[in-house]
């Protein structure tokens, strides 16, 4: 590199590569801003409203072998109380002797009140093209009745505490073919997957922002997605075994994240890319 | 039958702003299912909005419109308490009409 011409060339190369880094950094921040703008633009006219409306209708409809509605379903605040119920879930239900999240409780009500079989109640829990899910509609309706109310998960019952500890353990547990934990992606600030910002769920702000904006209408899928779906898809992305719908594992993780989000004003169903 | 639309209509100055959410698959006819077969096109074709029986908007839609479409438009006039009616017909001949009161 004694040749001055070579040296000049090398300097230009270094200069242009640092310029390229600057441009990429700029593109990243502006892409994130653009996604935020996109979300804000879609907020008015969120199709989640369609699910909320359908859920509200289904809620009042006599269904199942017993021909009764879900209006007597006890979501934790007494039979038929929907307002604010989601902000206190998951919780321990003495009648079922189990800690339940919203979706597990809905299945329980469908079995106990409406007389559905367990298999029928969990059927079609996540919708797809041309296949509307009642579960997603119920969840949209119930969560919409908690909008603006602060998250307030007690987790004081011994079984609730046990669930929380289990969820925490799972969150940091590394496994699977990628040796991944939830914390691998969600335990660091400013982490991204492609262009999506990943919240750091180990911080209060991160957990609050994430938990209070689920469920959400996913524009890319044209469906309203519930928190069970969110966890299920995280497991898929980690190449973990499939997370069983309403399993204790799913409730434990929900418990961990819900309690960490306490204090956040609940603001869903939201809209996401 | 198709799910109901969500319609909001508000008077802003001398115009009325209408926002409509429709529930529809809006299948393009370009996609294939898991077996490799083409999923037939299924989308809204005609949209009509009327105010007091007078047509204020007609639209011809095609496969480029998104699933669960959101339509927002304004028209001159309109008063609180009046009715706005939206109807759509899709390429299978299914239709849906919903009404909202201007607020």
Coordinates of C-alpha atoms in Angstrom, one line a residue, chain A:
Chain A
X1 CA 0.0 0.0 0.0
X2 CA 3.0 2.3 -0.5
X3 CA 1.5 3.5 -3.8
X4 CA -0.2 6.8 -3.0
X5 CA -2.8 6.1 -5.6
X6 CA -3.8 2.9 -3.7
X7 CA -3.9 4.8 -0.4
X8 CA -6.3 7.4 -1.9
X9 CA -8.4 4.6 -3.2
X10 CA -8.5 2.9 0.2
X11 CA -9.5 6.1 1.9
X12 CA -12.4 6.6 -0.5
X13 CA -13.5 3.1 0.1
X14 CA -13.5 3.6 3.9
X15 CA -15.3 6.9 3.4
X16 CA -18.0 5.5 1.2
X17 CA -18.5 2.5 3.5
X18 CA -19.1 4.7 6.5
X19 CA -21.4 6.8 4.4
X20 CA -23.3 3.6 3.5
X21 CA -23.6 2.7 7.2
X22 CA -25.0 6.2 7.9
X23 CA -27.5 5.8 5.0
X24 CA -28.6 2.4 6.3
X25 CA -29.1 3.8 9.8
X26 CA -31.1 6.6 8.5
X27 CA -33.2 4.3 6.4
X28 CA -33.9 2.1 9.5
X29 CA -35.1 4.9 11.7
X30 CA -37.2 6.4 9.0
X31 CA -38.7 3.0 8.2
X32 CA -39.6 2.6 11.9
X33 CA -41.2 6.1 11.7
X34 CA -43.0 5.2 8.6
X35 CA -44.5 2.1 10.2
X36 CA -45.6 4.2 13.1
X37 CA -47.3 6.6 10.7
X38 CA -48.9 3.7 8.9
X39 CA -50.3 2.4 12.1
X40 CA -51.6 5.9 13.1
X41 CA -53.3 6.3 9.6
X42 CA -55.0 2.9 10.0
X43 CA -56.1 3.5 13.6
X44 CA -59.2 5.3 12.3
X45 CA -61.2 2.6 10.7
X46 CA -59.6 -0.4 12.5
X47 CA -61.3 -3.5 11.1
X48 CA -61.1 -4.9 14.7
X49 CA -64.4 -3.1 15.2
X50 CA -66.0 -5.7 12.9
X51 CA -64.8 -8.5 15.3
X52 CA -66.0 -6.5 18.3
X53 CA -69.4 -6.1 16.8
X54 CA -69.7 -9.8 15.8
X55 CA -68.5 -10.8 19.3
X56 CA -71.1 -8.6 21.0
X57 CA -73.8 -10.2 18.9
X58 CA -72.5 -13.8 19.6
X59 CA -72.2 -13.0 23.3
X60 CA -76.0 -12.4 23.5
X61 CA -76.9 -15.3 21.3
X62 CA -78.3 -18.5 22.8
X63 CA -75.9 -21.2 21.6
X64 CA -74.8 -24.8 22.2
X65 CA -76.8 -27.8 23.3
X66 CA -78.1 -25.9 26.3
X67 CA -79.3 -23.0 24.2
X68 CA -78.0 -20.3 26.5
X69 CA -76.0 -17.1 25.9
X70 CA -72.6 -16.3 27.5
X71 CA -74.2 -13.4 29.3
X72 CA -73.9 -15.3 32.6
X73 CA -70.3 -16.2 32.1
X74 CA -68.2 -15.1 35.1
X75 CA -65.0 -13.6 33.8
X76 CA -63.8 -12.9 37.4
X77 CA -65.9 -9.9 38.3
X78 CA -69.1 -11.8 38.7
X79 CA -71.5 -13.4 36.3
X80 CA -72.1 -11.2 33.2
X81 CA -69.6 -8.5 34.2
X82 CA -67.5 -7.8 31.1
X83 CA -66.5 -4.2 31.7
X84 CA -62.9 -4.2 32.9
X85 CA -62.7 -7.9 33.3
X86 CA -59.8 -8.3 30.9
X87 CA -57.5 -6.0 33.0
X88 CA -57.6 -8.5 35.9
X89 CA -56.9 -11.7 33.9
X90 CA -55.4 -14.2 34.2
X91 CA -56.7 -15.0 37.6
X92 CA -57.5 -18.0 39.8
X93 CA -61.1 -19.3 39.5
X94 CA -62.3 -21.3 42.4
X95 CA -65.1 -23.0 40.4
X96 CA -62.6 -24.5 38.0
X97 CA -59.7 -24.7 40.6
X98 CA -57.4 -23.3 37.9
X99 CA -55.7 -20.1 36.9
X100 CA -57.2 -19.1 33.6
X101 CA -56.7 -16.4 31.0
X102 CA -59.6 -15.0 29.0
X103 CA -59.6 -17.6 26.2
X104 CA -59.4 -20.5 28.7
X105 CA -62.2 -19.0 30.6
X106 CA -64.3 -18.5 27.5
X107 CA -63.8 -22.2 26.7
X108 CA -64.8 -23.1 30.2
X109 CA -68.0 -21.0 30.0
X110 CA -68.9 -22.6 26.6
X111 CA -68.5 -26.1 28.1
X112 CA -70.2 -25.4 31.5
X113 CA -72.9 -23.0 30.5
X114 CA -73.6 -23.8 26.9
X115 CA -72.9 -27.5 27.0
X116 CA -70.4 -27.7 24.2
X117 CA -67.9 -30.5 24.3
X118 CA -64.4 -29.5 25.1
X119 CA -63.3 -30.4 21.5
X120 CA -66.1 -28.3 20.0
X121 CA -65.3 -25.3 22.3
X122 CA -61.7 -25.1 21.2
X123 CA -62.4 -25.9 17.5
X124 CA -61.4 -23.1 15.1
X125 CA -59.8 -21.0 17.8
X126 CA -57.7 -19.1 15.3
X127 CA -59.5 -18.0 12.1
X128 CA -58.2 -18.2 8.6
X129 CA -59.3 -17.2 5.1
X130 CA -63.0 -17.9 4.7
X131 CA -63.0 -19.4 8.2
X132 CA -64.1 -17.0 10.9
X133 CA -63.2 -17.8 14.5
X134 CA -65.8 -17.3 17.2
X135 CA -63.0 -17.2 19.8
X136 CA -61.4 -14.2 18.1
X137 CA -64.7 -12.4 18.0
X138 CA -65.4 -13.1 21.7
X139 CA -62.0 -11.9 22.6
X140 CA -62.4 -8.7 20.6
X141 CA -65.7 -7.9 22.3
X142 CA -64.5 -8.7 25.8
X143 CA -61.2 -6.8 25.5
X144 CA -62.9 -3.8 23.9
X145 CA -64.9 -3.4 27.1
X146 CA -61.6 -2.8 29.0
X147 CA -60.3 0.0 26.8
X148 CA -58.9 2.8 28.9
X149 CA -58.9 0.9 32.2
X150 CA -55.5 0.3 33.8
X151 CA -54.1 -3.2 33.9
X152 CA -54.5 -4.6 37.4
X153 CA -53.5 -8.3 37.7
X154 CA -53.3 -9.2 41.3
X155 CA -51.4 -12.5 41.3
X156 CA -51.7 -12.9 45.0
X157 CA -53.3 -16.3 45.2
X158 CA -50.7 -19.0 45.7
X159 CA -51.7 -20.7 42.4
X160 CA -51.4 -17.3 40.6
X161 CA -48.0 -16.8 42.0
X162 CA -47.0 -20.2 41.0
X163 CA -48.2 -19.4 37.4
X164 CA -46.2 -16.2 37.4
X165 CA -43.0 -17.9 38.5
X166 CA -43.5 -20.6 35.9
X167 CA -44.1 -18.0 33.2
X168 CA -40.9 -16.1 34.2
X169 CA -38.9 -19.3 34.1
X170 CA -40.3 -20.1 30.6
X171 CA -39.5 -16.6 29.4
X172 CA -35.8 -17.0 30.1
X173 CA -35.6 -20.7 29.3
X174 CA -33.4 -21.4 26.3
X175 CA -34.2 -24.4 24.1
X176 CA -35.2 -25.7 20.7
X177 CA -33.0 -26.1 17.6
X178 CA -32.0 -22.4 17.8
X179 CA -31.2 -22.5 21.5
X180 CA -33.7 -19.6 21.8
X181 CA -35.6 -18.1 24.7
X182 CA -38.3 -15.5 24.6
X183 CA -35.6 -13.2 26.3
X184 CA -33.2 -13.8 23.3
X185 CA -35.4 -11.4 21.3
X186 CA -37.4 -9.6 24.0
X187 CA -34.7 -9.1 26.7
X188 CA -32.7 -6.4 25.0
X189 CA -33.4 -2.8 24.0
X190 CA -33.7 -1.7 20.4
X191 CA -33.8 -5.2 19.0
X192 CA -35.4 -5.8 15.6
X193 CA -36.6 -8.6 13.5
X194 CA -36.3 -7.4 10.0
X195 CA -37.8 -3.9 10.2
X196 CA -40.1 -4.6 13.2
X197 CA -39.0 -3.2 16.5
X198 CA -39.1 -5.8 19.3
X199 CA -40.2 -4.6 22.7
X200 CA -37.9 -5.3 25.6
X201 CA -40.4 -7.2 27.7
X202 CA -38.1 -7.3 30.8
X203 CA -38.7 -3.6 31.3
X204 CA -41.9 -2.2 32.7
X205 CA -42.5 0.2 29.7
X206 CA -41.8 -2.6 27.2
X207 CA -44.2 -5.0 28.8
X208 CA -46.9 -2.4 29.2
X209 CA -46.7 -1.2 25.6
X210 CA -46.8 -4.7 24.3
X211 CA -49.4 -6.3 26.5
X212 CA -51.8 -3.3 26.4
X213 CA -52.0 -3.4 22.6
X214 CA -53.0 -7.1 22.2
X215 CA -55.2 -8.5 20.7
X216 CA -54.9 -6.6 17.4
X217 CA -56.0 -6.7 13.8
X218 CA -53.1 -7.9 11.7
X219 CA -53.3 -6.1 8.4
X220 CA -51.0 -8.7 6.8
X221 CA -53.3 -11.5 7.8
X222 CA -56.7 -9.8 7.6
X223 CA -57.6 -11.3 10.9
X224 CA -57.9 -10.2 14.5
X225 CA -55.3 -12.0 16.5
X226 CA -55.5 -12.9 20.2
X227 CA -52.9 -13.2 22.9
X228 CA -53.0 -17.0 22.7
X229 CA -52.2 -16.6 19.0
X230 CA -49.3 -14.2 19.7
X231 CA -47.7 -16.7 22.0
X232 CA -48.4 -19.5 19.7
X233 CA -46.6 -17.7 16.8
X234 CA -43.7 -16.7 19.1
X235 CA -43.2 -20.4 19.8
X236 CA -43.3 -21.2 16.1
X237 CA -40.7 -18.5 15.3
X238 CA -38.5 -20.0 18.0
X239 CA -39.0 -23.5 16.5
X240 CA -40.4 -24.7 19.8
X241 CA -43.0 -27.5 20.0
X242 CA -46.4 -26.1 19.2
X243 CA -47.9 -24.2 22.1
X244 CA -51.2 -25.9 22.9
X245 CA -54.2 -23.6 23.0
X246 CA -55.2 -22.8 26.6
X247 CA -52.4 -25.0 28.0
X248 CA -50.9 -24.1 31.4
X249 CA -47.7 -23.1 29.6
X250 CA -49.6 -20.5 27.6
X251 CA -51.4 -19.2 30.7
X252 CA -48.2 -19.0 32.7
X253 CA -46.5 -16.8 30.0
X254 CA -49.6 -14.7 29.8
X255 CA -49.6 -14.3 33.5
X256 CA -46.0 -13.2 33.6
X257 CA -46.5 -10.6 30.9
X258 CA -49.9 -9.4 32.1
X259 CA -48.7 -8.8 35.6
X260 CA -45.6 -7.0 34.4
X261 CA -47.8 -4.6 32.4
X262 CA -49.8 -3.6 35.5
X263 CA -50.6 0.1 35.5
X264 CA -50.8 0.5 31.8
X265 CA -54.0 1.9 30.4
X266 CA -55.4 -0.9 28.3
X267 CA -55.7 0.1 24.7
X268 CA -56.9 -2.7 22.5
X269 CA -58.0 -4.3 20.1
X270 CA -55.3 -2.4 18.3
X271 CA -54.1 -2.5 14.8
X272 CA -50.7 -3.9 13.7
X273 CA -48.9 -4.3 10.4

